[in-house]
PDB file of C-alpha atoms in Angstrom:
ATOM      1  CA  MET A  70      71.453  74.837  95.401  1.00 46.00           C
ATOM      2  CA  TRP A  71      67.912  73.383  95.175  1.00 48.00           C
ATOM      3  CA  TRP A  72      66.621  69.805  95.443  1.00 50.00           C
ATOM      4  CA  ARG A  73      63.053  68.631  94.781  1.00 50.00           C
ATOM      5  CA  LEU A  74      61.804  66.328  97.525  1.00 48.00           C
ATOM      6  CA  SER A  75      58.212  65.015  97.753  1.00 48.00           C
ATOM      7  CA  ALA A  76      56.938  67.784  95.499  1.00 48.00           C
ATOM      8  CA  LEU A  77      58.556  70.409  97.755  1.00 51.00           C
ATOM      9  CA  TRP A  78      61.532  72.617  96.936  1.00 52.00           C
ATOM     10  CA  VAL A  79      64.110  72.368  99.703  1.00 53.00           C
ATOM     11  CA  VAL A  80      66.890  74.956  99.982  1.00 57.00           C
ATOM     12  CA  VAL A  81      70.360  73.512 100.636  1.00 70.00           C
ATOM     13  CA  GLU A  82      72.797  76.032 102.075  1.00 84.00           C
ATOM     14  CA  MET A  83      76.440  76.098 101.011  1.00 88.00           C
ATOM     15  CA  ASP A  84      79.648  77.306 102.636  1.00 90.00           C
ATOM     16  CA  ILE A  85      81.336  80.330 101.069  1.00 90.00           C
ATOM     17  CA  LEU A  86      83.902  82.879 102.227  1.00 87.00           C
ATOM     18  CA  LEU A  87      82.328  86.335 102.509  1.00 87.00           C
ATOM     19  CA  ASN A  88      84.593  89.272 103.406  1.00 83.00           C
ATOM     20  CA  GLY A  89      87.055  86.876 104.985  1.00 80.00           C
ATOM     21  CA  GLN A  90      84.457  85.057 107.101  1.00 85.00           C
ATOM     22  CA  ARG A  91      83.157  81.562 106.372  1.00 89.00           C
ATOM     23  CA  ILE A  92      79.351  81.623 106.209  1.00 90.00           C
ATOM     24  CA  GLN A  93      76.460  79.480 105.021  1.00 91.00           C
ATOM     25  CA  THR A  94      74.121  80.932 102.436  1.00 91.00           C
ATOM     26  CA  ASP A  95      71.158  79.865 100.371  1.00 89.00           C
ATOM     27  CA  CYS A  96      71.894  82.548  97.754  1.00 89.00           C
ATOM     28  CA  ARG A  97      72.376  81.051  94.316  1.00 88.00           C
ATOM     29  CA  SER A  98      74.193  83.907  92.580  1.00 89.00           C
ATOM     30  CA  LEU A  99      76.439  86.886  93.170  1.00 88.00           C
ATOM     31  CA  ARG A 100      73.643  89.317  92.401  1.00 85.00           C
ATOM     32  CA  GLU A 101      71.343  87.683  94.921  1.00 87.00           C
ATOM     33  CA  LEU A 102      74.087  87.779  97.559  1.00 87.00           C
ATOM     34  CA  ALA A 103      74.805  91.476  96.955  1.00 81.00           C
ATOM     35  CA  THR A 104      71.242  92.594  96.241  1.00 74.00           C
ATOM     36  CA  ALA A 105      70.940  94.711  99.390  1.00 55.00           C
ATOM     37  CA  GLU A 106      74.238  96.472  98.792  1.00 58.00           C
ATOM     38  CA  LYS A 107      74.265  99.609  96.645  1.00 64.00           C
ATOM     39  CA  ASP A 108      77.436 101.160  95.210  1.00 73.00           C
ATOM     40  CA  THR A 109      79.409  98.057  96.108  1.00 81.00           C
ATOM     41  CA  VAL A 110      82.546  96.684  94.478  1.00 83.00           C
ATOM     42  CA  ILE A 111      82.232  92.920  94.054  1.00 86.00           C
ATOM     43  CA  ILE A 112      85.321  90.693  94.023  1.00 86.00           C
ATOM     44  CA  TYR A 113      84.572  87.104  93.021  1.00 88.00           C
ATOM     45  CA  ASN A 114      87.417  84.599  93.471  1.00 87.00           C
ATOM     46  CA  GLY A 115      89.974  87.369  92.990  1.00 82.00           C
ATOM     47  CA  PHE A 116      88.189  88.931  89.996  1.00 83.00           C
ATOM     48  CA  GLN A 117      86.358  92.267  90.126  1.00 85.00           C
ATOM     49  CA  THR A 118      83.108  91.986  88.245  1.00 86.00           C
ATOM     50  CA  ASP A 119      79.753  93.654  87.551  1.00 85.00           C
ATOM     51  CA  GLU A 120      78.386  90.443  86.067  1.00 88.00           C
ATOM     52  CA  ASP A 121      76.322  87.790  87.771  1.00 89.00           C
ATOM     53  CA  PHE A 122      77.844  84.381  88.450  1.00 90.00           C
ATOM     54  CA  PRO A 123      76.321  81.263  90.005  1.00 92.00           C
ATOM     55  CA  LEU A 124      77.686  80.658  93.488  1.00 92.00           C
ATOM     56  CA  GLN A 125      79.390  77.390  94.332  1.00 90.00           C
ATOM     57  CA  ALA A 126      80.564  75.952  97.634  1.00 91.00           C
ATOM     58  CA  GLY A 127      84.013  77.248  98.550  1.00 88.00           C
ATOM     59  CA  ASP A 128      83.743  80.469  96.543  1.00 89.00           C
ATOM     60  CA  SER A 129      85.383  83.603  97.919  1.00 88.00           C
ATOM     61  CA  VAL A 130      83.338  86.809  97.678  1.00 89.00           C
ATOM     62  CA  VAL A 131      84.271  90.257  98.938  1.00 86.00           C
ATOM     63  CA  LEU A 132      81.705  93.056  98.936  1.00 85.00           C
ATOM     64  CA  ILE A 133      83.296  96.470  99.391  1.00 81.00           C
ATOM     65  CA  PRO A 134      80.901  99.372 100.022  1.00 79.00           C
ATOM     66  CA  GLN A 135      82.401 102.418  98.364  1.00 77.00           C
ATOM     67  CA  GLY A 136      83.429 105.261 100.647  1.00 76.00           C
ATOM     68  CA  LYS A 137      83.061 103.302 103.894  1.00 75.00           C
ATOM     69  CA  MET A 138      85.782 102.111 106.269  1.00 72.00           C
ATOM     70  CA  PRO A 139      85.369  98.374 106.879  1.00 74.00           C
ATOM     71  CA  GLU A 140      85.702  96.705 110.246  1.00 72.00           C
ATOM     72  CA  GLN A 141      89.227  95.605 111.085  1.00 67.00           C
ATOM     73  CA  ASN A 142      88.472  91.908 110.678  1.00 67.00           C
ATOM     74  CA  GLN A 143      87.200  92.592 107.141  1.00 72.00           C
ATOM     75  CA  LEU A 144      90.008  94.896 106.065  1.00 74.00           C
ATOM     76  CA  GLU A 145      92.596  92.200 105.353  1.00 76.00           C
ATOM     77  CA  ALA A 146      90.149  90.269 103.173  1.00 75.00           C
ATOM     78  CA  MET A 147      89.436  93.444 101.220  1.00 74.00           C
ATOM     79  CA  LEU A 148      93.108  94.361 100.844  1.00 74.00           C
ATOM     80  CA  THR A 149      93.851  90.990  99.285  1.00 76.00           C
ATOM     81  CA  ALA A 150      90.538  90.510  97.474  1.00 77.00           C
ATOM     82  CA  ARG A 151      92.071  90.867  94.010  1.00 77.00           C
ATOM     83  CA  HIS A 152      94.513  88.021  94.640  1.00 79.00           C
ATOM     84  CA  THR A 153      93.615  84.523  93.615  1.00 77.00           C
ATOM     85  CA  PRO A 154      92.541  82.942  96.948  1.00 72.00           C
ATOM     86  CA  GLN A 155      94.916  79.980  96.631  1.00 75.00           C
ATOM     87  CA  VAL A 156      97.800  82.341  95.831  1.00 82.00           C
ATOM     88  CA  HIS A 157      97.249  84.482  98.895  1.00 81.00           C
ATOM     89  CA  ALA A 158      97.144  81.446 101.163  1.00 78.00           C
ATOM     90  CA  HIS A 159     100.756  80.715 100.151  1.00 83.00           C
ATOM     91  CA  ILE A 160     102.242  84.184 100.189  1.00 90.00           C
ATOM     92  CA  GLN A 161     100.821  85.265 103.543  1.00 89.00           C
ATOM     93  CA  ASP A 162     103.117  82.668 105.126  1.00 91.00           C
ATOM     94  CA  GLY A 163     106.143  84.013 103.226  1.00 95.00           C
ATOM     95  CA  ALA A 164     109.159  85.718 104.781  1.00 97.00           C
ATOM     96  CA  VAL A 165     111.458  87.960 102.726  1.00 98.00           C
ATOM     97  CA  ALA A 166     114.489  90.045 103.709  1.00 98.00           C
ATOM     98  CA  ILE A 167     115.432  93.145 101.710  1.00 98.00           C
ATOM     99  CA  ALA A 168     119.048  94.329 101.747  1.00 98.00           C
ATOM    100  CA  GLY A 169     119.116  98.034 100.919  1.00 98.00           C
ATOM    101  CA  LEU A 170     116.120 100.382 100.819  1.00 98.00           C
ATOM    102  CA  GLY A 171     116.937 102.664  97.914  1.00 97.00           C
ATOM    103  CA  GLY A 172     115.396 102.741  94.445  1.00 97.00           C
ATOM    104  CA  LEU A 173     115.135  98.967  94.264  1.00 98.00           C
ATOM    105  CA  GLY A 174     114.555  97.979  97.873  1.00 98.00           C
ATOM    106  CA  SER A 175     111.939 100.601  98.754  1.00 98.00           C
ATOM    107  CA  ASN A 176     109.841  99.749  95.698  1.00 98.00           C
ATOM    108  CA  ILE A 177     110.281  95.999  96.189  1.00 98.00           C
ATOM    109  CA  ALA A 178     109.091  96.304  99.789  1.00 98.00           C
ATOM    110  CA  VAL A 179     105.947  98.198  98.796  1.00 98.00           C
ATOM    111  CA  MET A 180     105.123  95.654  96.071  1.00 97.00           C
ATOM    112  CA  LEU A 181     105.582  92.721  98.444  1.00 97.00           C
ATOM    113  CA  ALA A 182     103.418  94.409 101.096  1.00 95.00           C
ATOM    114  CA  GLN A 183     100.719  95.040  98.505  1.00 93.00           C
ATOM    115  CA  THR A 184     101.020  91.394  97.479  1.00 91.00           C
ATOM    116  CA  GLY A 185     100.457  90.338 101.089  1.00 90.00           C
ATOM    117  CA  VAL A 186     103.769  88.686 101.961  1.00 95.00           C
ATOM    118  CA  GLY A 187     103.457  87.924 105.670  1.00 93.00           C
ATOM    119  CA  ARG A 188     106.853  88.999 107.020  1.00 97.00           C
ATOM    120  CA  LEU A 189     109.404  91.508 105.742  1.00 98.00           C
ATOM    121  CA  LEU A 190     112.847  92.352 107.090  1.00 98.00           C
ATOM    122  CA  LEU A 191     114.165  95.789 106.054  1.00 98.00           C
ATOM    123  CA  ILE A 192     117.889  96.519 106.428  1.00 98.00           C
ATOM    124  CA  ASP A 193     119.604  99.821 105.648  1.00 98.00           C
ATOM    125  CA  TYR A 194     121.750 102.347 107.510  1.00 96.00           C
ATOM    126  CA  ASP A 195     121.013 105.479 105.442  1.00 97.00           C
ATOM    127  CA  THR A 196     118.594 108.401 105.786  1.00 98.00           C
ATOM    128  CA  VAL A 197     116.234 109.850 103.171  1.00 98.00           C
ATOM    129  CA  GLU A 198     117.683 112.840 101.312  1.00 97.00           C
ATOM    130  CA  PRO A 199     116.404 114.961  98.399  1.00 96.00           C
ATOM    131  CA  SER A 200     118.242 113.152  95.600  1.00 94.00           C
ATOM    132  CA  ASN A 201     116.475 109.920  96.609  1.00 95.00           C
ATOM    133  CA  LEU A 202     113.067 111.259  95.616  1.00 96.00           C
ATOM    134  CA  ASN A 203     113.601 110.842  91.864  1.00 94.00           C
ATOM    135  CA  ARG A 204     113.264 107.033  92.043  1.00 96.00           C
ATOM    136  CA  GLN A 205     112.811 105.815  95.622  1.00 95.00           C
ATOM    137  CA  HIS A 206     109.483 105.251  97.372  1.00 97.00           C
ATOM    138  CA  TYR A 207     109.767 108.257  99.701  1.00 97.00           C
ATOM    139  CA  THR A 208     108.215 111.723  99.785  1.00 97.00           C
ATOM    140  CA  LEU A 209     109.173 115.135 101.132  1.00 97.00           C
ATOM    141  CA  ARG A 210     107.742 114.291 104.546  1.00 97.00           C
ATOM    142  CA  HIS A 211     110.345 111.529 104.904  1.00 97.00           C
ATOM    143  CA  LEU A 212     113.420 113.751 104.414  1.00 97.00           C
ATOM    144  CA  GLY A 213     115.929 113.239 107.209  1.00 97.00           C
ATOM    145  CA  MET A 214     114.248 110.074 108.485  1.00 98.00           C
ATOM    146  CA  PRO A 215     116.090 106.747 108.578  1.00 98.00           C
ATOM    147  CA  LYS A 216     115.015 104.782 105.506  1.00 98.00           C
ATOM    148  CA  THR A 217     114.055 101.838 107.694  1.00 98.00           C
ATOM    149  CA  GLU A 218     111.644 104.001 109.711  1.00 98.00           C
ATOM    150  CA  ALA A 219     110.243 105.876 106.693  1.00 98.00           C
ATOM    151  CA  LEU A 220     109.594 102.697 104.727  1.00 98.00           C
ATOM    152  CA  ALA A 221     108.121 100.775 107.668  1.00 98.00           C
ATOM    153  CA  GLN A 222     105.705 103.668 108.166  1.00 97.00           C
ATOM    154  CA  GLN A 223     104.596 103.462 104.543  1.00 97.00           C
ATOM    155  CA  LEU A 224     104.174  99.692 104.658  1.00 97.00           C
ATOM    156  CA  ARG A 225     101.920  99.956 107.704  1.00 94.00           C
ATOM    157  CA  GLU A 226      99.774 102.379 105.717  1.00 93.00           C
ATOM    158  CA  VAL A 227      99.712 100.054 102.696  1.00 92.00           C
ATOM    159  CA  ASN A 228      99.009  96.814 104.579  1.00 91.00           C
ATOM    160  CA  PRO A 229      98.879  96.846 108.385  1.00 91.00           C
ATOM    161  CA  PHE A 230      98.737  93.032 108.470  1.00 89.00           C
ATOM    162  CA  VAL A 231     102.302  92.568 107.202  1.00 93.00           C
ATOM    163  CA  GLN A 232     104.816  92.001 110.003  1.00 96.00           C
ATOM    164  CA  VAL A 233     107.707  94.395 109.416  1.00 98.00           C
ATOM    165  CA  GLU A 234     111.078  94.087 111.148  1.00 98.00           C
ATOM    166  CA  VAL A 235     113.786  96.721 110.681  1.00 98.00           C
ATOM    167  CA  ARG A 236     117.510  96.807 111.300  1.00 97.00           C
ATOM    168  CA  GLN A 237     119.314 100.085 110.820  1.00 97.00           C
ATOM    169  CA  GLU A 238     122.748  98.719 110.125  1.00 96.00           C
ATOM    170  CA  LYS A 239     125.326  98.706 107.349  1.00 95.00           C
ATOM    171  CA  ILE A 240     125.611  95.299 105.717  1.00 95.00           C
ATOM    172  CA  THR A 241     129.139  93.892 105.487  1.00 94.00           C
ATOM    173  CA  ALA A 242     130.700  90.557 104.639  1.00 93.00           C
ATOM    174  CA  ALA A 243     131.363  90.098 108.354  1.00 94.00           C
ATOM    175  CA  ASN A 244     127.802  90.626 109.621  1.00 95.00           C
ATOM    176  CA  ALA A 245     125.686  89.439 106.658  1.00 96.00           C
ATOM    177  CA  ALA A 246     125.237  85.861 107.841  1.00 94.00           C
ATOM    178  CA  ALA A 247     124.004  86.985 111.255  1.00 96.00           C
ATOM    179  CA  LEU A 248     121.761  89.758 109.886  1.00 96.00           C
ATOM    180  CA  PHE A 249     119.904  87.418 107.528  1.00 97.00           C
ATOM    181  CA  ASP A 250     119.871  84.345 109.742  1.00 96.00           C
ATOM    182  CA  GLY A 251     116.475  82.648 109.528  1.00 95.00           C
ATOM    183  CA  TRP A 252     115.382  84.431 106.346  1.00 97.00           C
ATOM    184  CA  PRO A 253     115.263  81.979 103.398  1.00 96.00           C
ATOM    185  CA  LEU A 254     114.589  84.556 100.664  1.00 97.00           C
ATOM    186  CA  VAL A 255     116.818  87.624 100.321  1.00 98.00           C
ATOM    187  CA  CYS A 256     116.411  90.512  97.883  1.00 98.00           C
ATOM    188  CA  GLU A 257     119.787  92.119  97.189  1.00 98.00           C
ATOM    189  CA  ALA A 258     119.074  95.800  96.510  1.00 97.00           C
ATOM    190  CA  LEU A 259     122.384  97.505  97.302  1.00 96.00           C
ATOM    191  CA  ASP A 260     123.778 100.277  95.108  1.00 89.00           C
ATOM    192  CA  ASN A 261     127.480  99.505  95.481  1.00 90.00           C
ATOM    193  CA  PRO A 262     128.922  96.713  93.278  1.00 90.00           C
ATOM    194  CA  ALA A 263     131.463  95.674  95.905  1.00 91.00           C
ATOM    195  CA  ALA A 264     128.771  95.532  98.591  1.00 93.00           C
ATOM    196  CA  LYS A 265     126.560  93.471  96.263  1.00 94.00           C
ATOM    197  CA  ALA A 266     129.322  90.946  95.690  1.00 94.00           C
ATOM    198  CA  ALA A 267     130.194  90.779  99.389  1.00 94.00           C
ATOM    199  CA  LEU A 268     126.584  90.073 100.370  1.00 96.00           C
ATOM    200  CA  ILE A 269     126.079  87.375  97.735  1.00 96.00           C
ATOM    201  CA  ASN A 270     129.370  85.676  98.574  1.00 95.00           C
ATOM    202  CA  ALA A 271     128.510  85.724 102.270  1.00 96.00           C
ATOM    203  CA  LEU A 272     125.031  84.233 101.872  1.00 97.00           C
ATOM    204  CA  LEU A 273     125.342  81.728  99.030  1.00 95.00           C
ATOM    205  CA  PRO A 274     127.177  79.096 101.116  1.00 94.00           C
ATOM    206  CA  ASP A 275     123.984  78.828 103.196  1.00 93.00           C
ATOM    207  CA  SER A 276     122.038  76.097 101.385  1.00 92.00           C
ATOM    208  CA  GLN A 277     118.786  77.321 102.968  1.00 93.00           C
ATOM    209  CA  LYS A 278     118.932  80.692 101.220  1.00 96.00           C
ATOM    210  CA  THR A 279     117.892  81.886  97.774  1.00 97.00           C
ATOM    211  CA  ILE A 280     119.033  85.327  96.610  1.00 98.00           C
ATOM    212  CA  VAL A 281     117.310  87.575  94.072  1.00 98.00           C
ATOM    213  CA  ALA A 282     119.863  90.194  93.045  1.00 98.00           C
ATOM    214  CA  ALA A 283     120.011  93.061  90.538  1.00 97.00           C
ATOM    215  CA  SER A 284     122.531  94.263  87.988  1.00 95.00           C
ATOM    216  CA  GLY A 285     122.083  96.917  85.307  1.00 93.00           C
ATOM    217  CA  MET A 286     119.142  99.323  85.357  1.00 92.00           C
ATOM    218  CA  ALA A 287     120.684 102.765  84.792  1.00 91.00           C
ATOM    219  CA  GLY A 288     119.661 105.256  82.129  1.00 91.00           C
ATOM    220  CA  TYR A 289     116.691 105.304  79.803  1.00 92.00           C
ATOM    221  CA  GLY A 290     117.309 102.404  77.461  1.00 92.00           C
ATOM    222  CA  SER A 291     114.516 100.047  76.499  1.00 95.00           C
ATOM    223  CA  ALA A 292     112.738  98.489  79.454  1.00 94.00           C
ATOM    224  CA  ASN A 293     112.574  95.294  77.389  1.00 95.00           C
ATOM    225  CA  GLU A 294     116.306  94.836  77.981  1.00 96.00           C
ATOM    226  CA  ILE A 295     115.631  94.189  81.663  1.00 97.00           C
ATOM    227  CA  HIS A 296     115.107  90.509  82.353  1.00 97.00           C
ATOM    228  CA  THR A 297     115.431  87.847  85.039  1.00 97.00           C
ATOM    229  CA  VAL A 298     117.987  85.068  84.698  1.00 96.00           C
ATOM    230  CA  ARG A 299     118.978  82.179  86.921  1.00 96.00           C
ATOM    231  CA  LYS A 300     122.729  82.414  87.356  1.00 95.00           C
ATOM    232  CA  LEU A 301     123.178  79.642  89.906  1.00 94.00           C
ATOM    233  CA  LYS A 302     120.874  77.148  91.600  1.00 92.00           C
ATOM    234  CA  ARG A 303     119.959  79.660  94.325  1.00 95.00           C
ATOM    235  CA  LEU A 304     120.855  82.944  92.650  1.00 97.00           C
ATOM    236  CA  TYR A 305     118.644  84.959  90.310  1.00 97.00           C
ATOM    237  CA  VAL A 306     119.728  88.254  88.751  1.00 97.00           C
ATOM    238  CA  CYS A 307     117.372  90.941  87.430  1.00 97.00           C
ATOM    239  CA  GLY A 308     118.382  93.821  85.154  1.00 97.00           C
ATOM    240  CA  ASP A 309     120.046  94.277  81.778  1.00 94.00           C
ATOM    241  CA  GLU A 310     123.359  93.137  83.358  1.00 93.00           C
ATOM    242  CA  THR A 311     125.358  95.854  81.593  1.00 92.00           C
ATOM    243  CA  SER A 312     124.237  99.453  82.216  1.00 90.00           C
ATOM    244  CA  GLU A 313     125.976 101.244  85.086  1.00 85.00           C
ATOM    245  CA  ALA A 314     125.192 104.558  86.706  1.00 84.00           C
ATOM    246  CA  GLN A 315     127.799 107.082  85.536  1.00 81.00           C
ATOM    247  CA  PRO A 316     127.972 110.678  84.289  1.00 86.00           C
ATOM    248  CA  GLY A 317     125.420 111.027  81.498  1.00 84.00           C
ATOM    249  CA  ASN A 318     123.678 107.785  82.443  1.00 84.00           C
ATOM    250  CA  GLY A 319     122.014 108.240  85.816  1.00 86.00           C
ATOM    251  CA  LEU A 320     119.453 106.230  87.730  1.00 89.00           C
ATOM    252  CA  MET A 321     115.907 107.095  86.714  1.00 90.00           C
ATOM    253  CA  ALA A 322     112.571 105.934  88.093  1.00 93.00           C
ATOM    254  CA  PRO A 323     111.174 103.958  85.129  1.00 95.00           C
ATOM    255  CA  ARG A 324     114.004 101.453  84.618  1.00 96.00           C
ATOM    256  CA  VAL A 325     114.757 101.196  88.331  1.00 96.00           C
ATOM    257  CA  GLN A 326     111.130 100.385  89.074  1.00 97.00           C
ATOM    258  CA  VAL A 327     110.916  97.906  86.182  1.00 97.00           C
ATOM    259  CA  CYS A 328     113.893  96.085  87.687  1.00 97.00           C
ATOM    260  CA  ALA A 329     112.318  96.240  91.163  1.00 98.00           C
ATOM    261  CA  GLY A 330     109.187  94.717  89.659  1.00 98.00           C
ATOM    262  CA  HIS A 331     111.246  91.858  88.227  1.00 98.00           C
ATOM    263  CA  GLN A 332     112.735  91.162  91.648  1.00 98.00           C
ATOM    264  CA  ALA A 333     109.384  91.316  93.443  1.00 98.00           C
ATOM    265  CA  ASN A 334     107.800  89.052  90.831  1.00 97.00           C
ATOM    266  CA  MET A 335     110.656  86.545  91.128  1.00 97.00           C
ATOM    267  CA  ILE A 336     110.129  86.474  94.890  1.00 97.00           C
ATOM    268  CA  LEU A 337     106.428  85.838  94.341  1.00 95.00           C
ATOM    269  CA  ARG A 338     107.206  82.958  91.982  1.00 95.00           C
ATOM    270  CA  LEU A 339     109.603  81.441  94.511  1.00 96.00           C
ATOM    271  CA  LEU A 340     107.016  81.692  97.291  1.00 94.00           C
ATOM    272  CA  LEU A 341     104.460  79.954  95.088  1.00 92.00           C
ATOM    273  CA  GLY A 342     106.904  77.229  94.084  1.00 91.00           C
ATOM    274  CA  ILE A 343     106.598  78.139  90.401  1.00 88.00           C
ATOM    275  CA  ALA A 344     110.331  78.771  90.132  1.00 77.00           C
ATOM    276  CA  GLU A 345     112.586  76.197  91.735  1.00 66.00           C
ATOM    277  CA  PRO A 346     114.452  77.754  94.698  1.00 54.00           C
TER     278      PRO A 346
END
């Protein structure tokens, strides 16, 4: 920003956020700010660009040198650089519990970690076995590991700034209230219809909780049949609401992950206050 004063040009510095740090700069454009950096990815207010833009006070800029490991205090800013800055400020304070870490829960957890949700609670009692690999977010190296441990390990690799809590325990109607105490948003990702119903019935009386559940994602029907509906004031259901896993109609990665995406996106909307909890 430049002002003419007594026939002299005076440079006025402005505050911007650069790689997560608030600085003052007299640079007037993105290109001027990044001129010394070669082979650099530029993220401007959540948007990756090769174009030049005029800088304004309050802008968020992340410069990511390709092929170099950033310092730890810069890494979080780079991980979340593609998010709209105002969006990330909300979701990093979010807390979400995930009940069940199979095809839905494992993929939901990874999406929420990538999104930058601040705290995640992972609950499951099972271990990773070969038939899980067709749709769940595990690999061969995780076989035999508790799903809680295997998934927490992956989340630390995806985003080490997310606080991950794990409880290796089977969820029942008797222990659900205690297990999810203090967690206002719960993703129901269980694979047993009776267990789903028991969890929802146990948690819905708590007026401080909102549940995002799933029903119907088996087979290879159109992904467009999967949707998100608000069933009750604090209950959302994602899926096609009809298809069940049965002989000839198994659980396959595409539809399961589409449904997981619906649940993760609904959680994001709730955290941002776009959807009424």
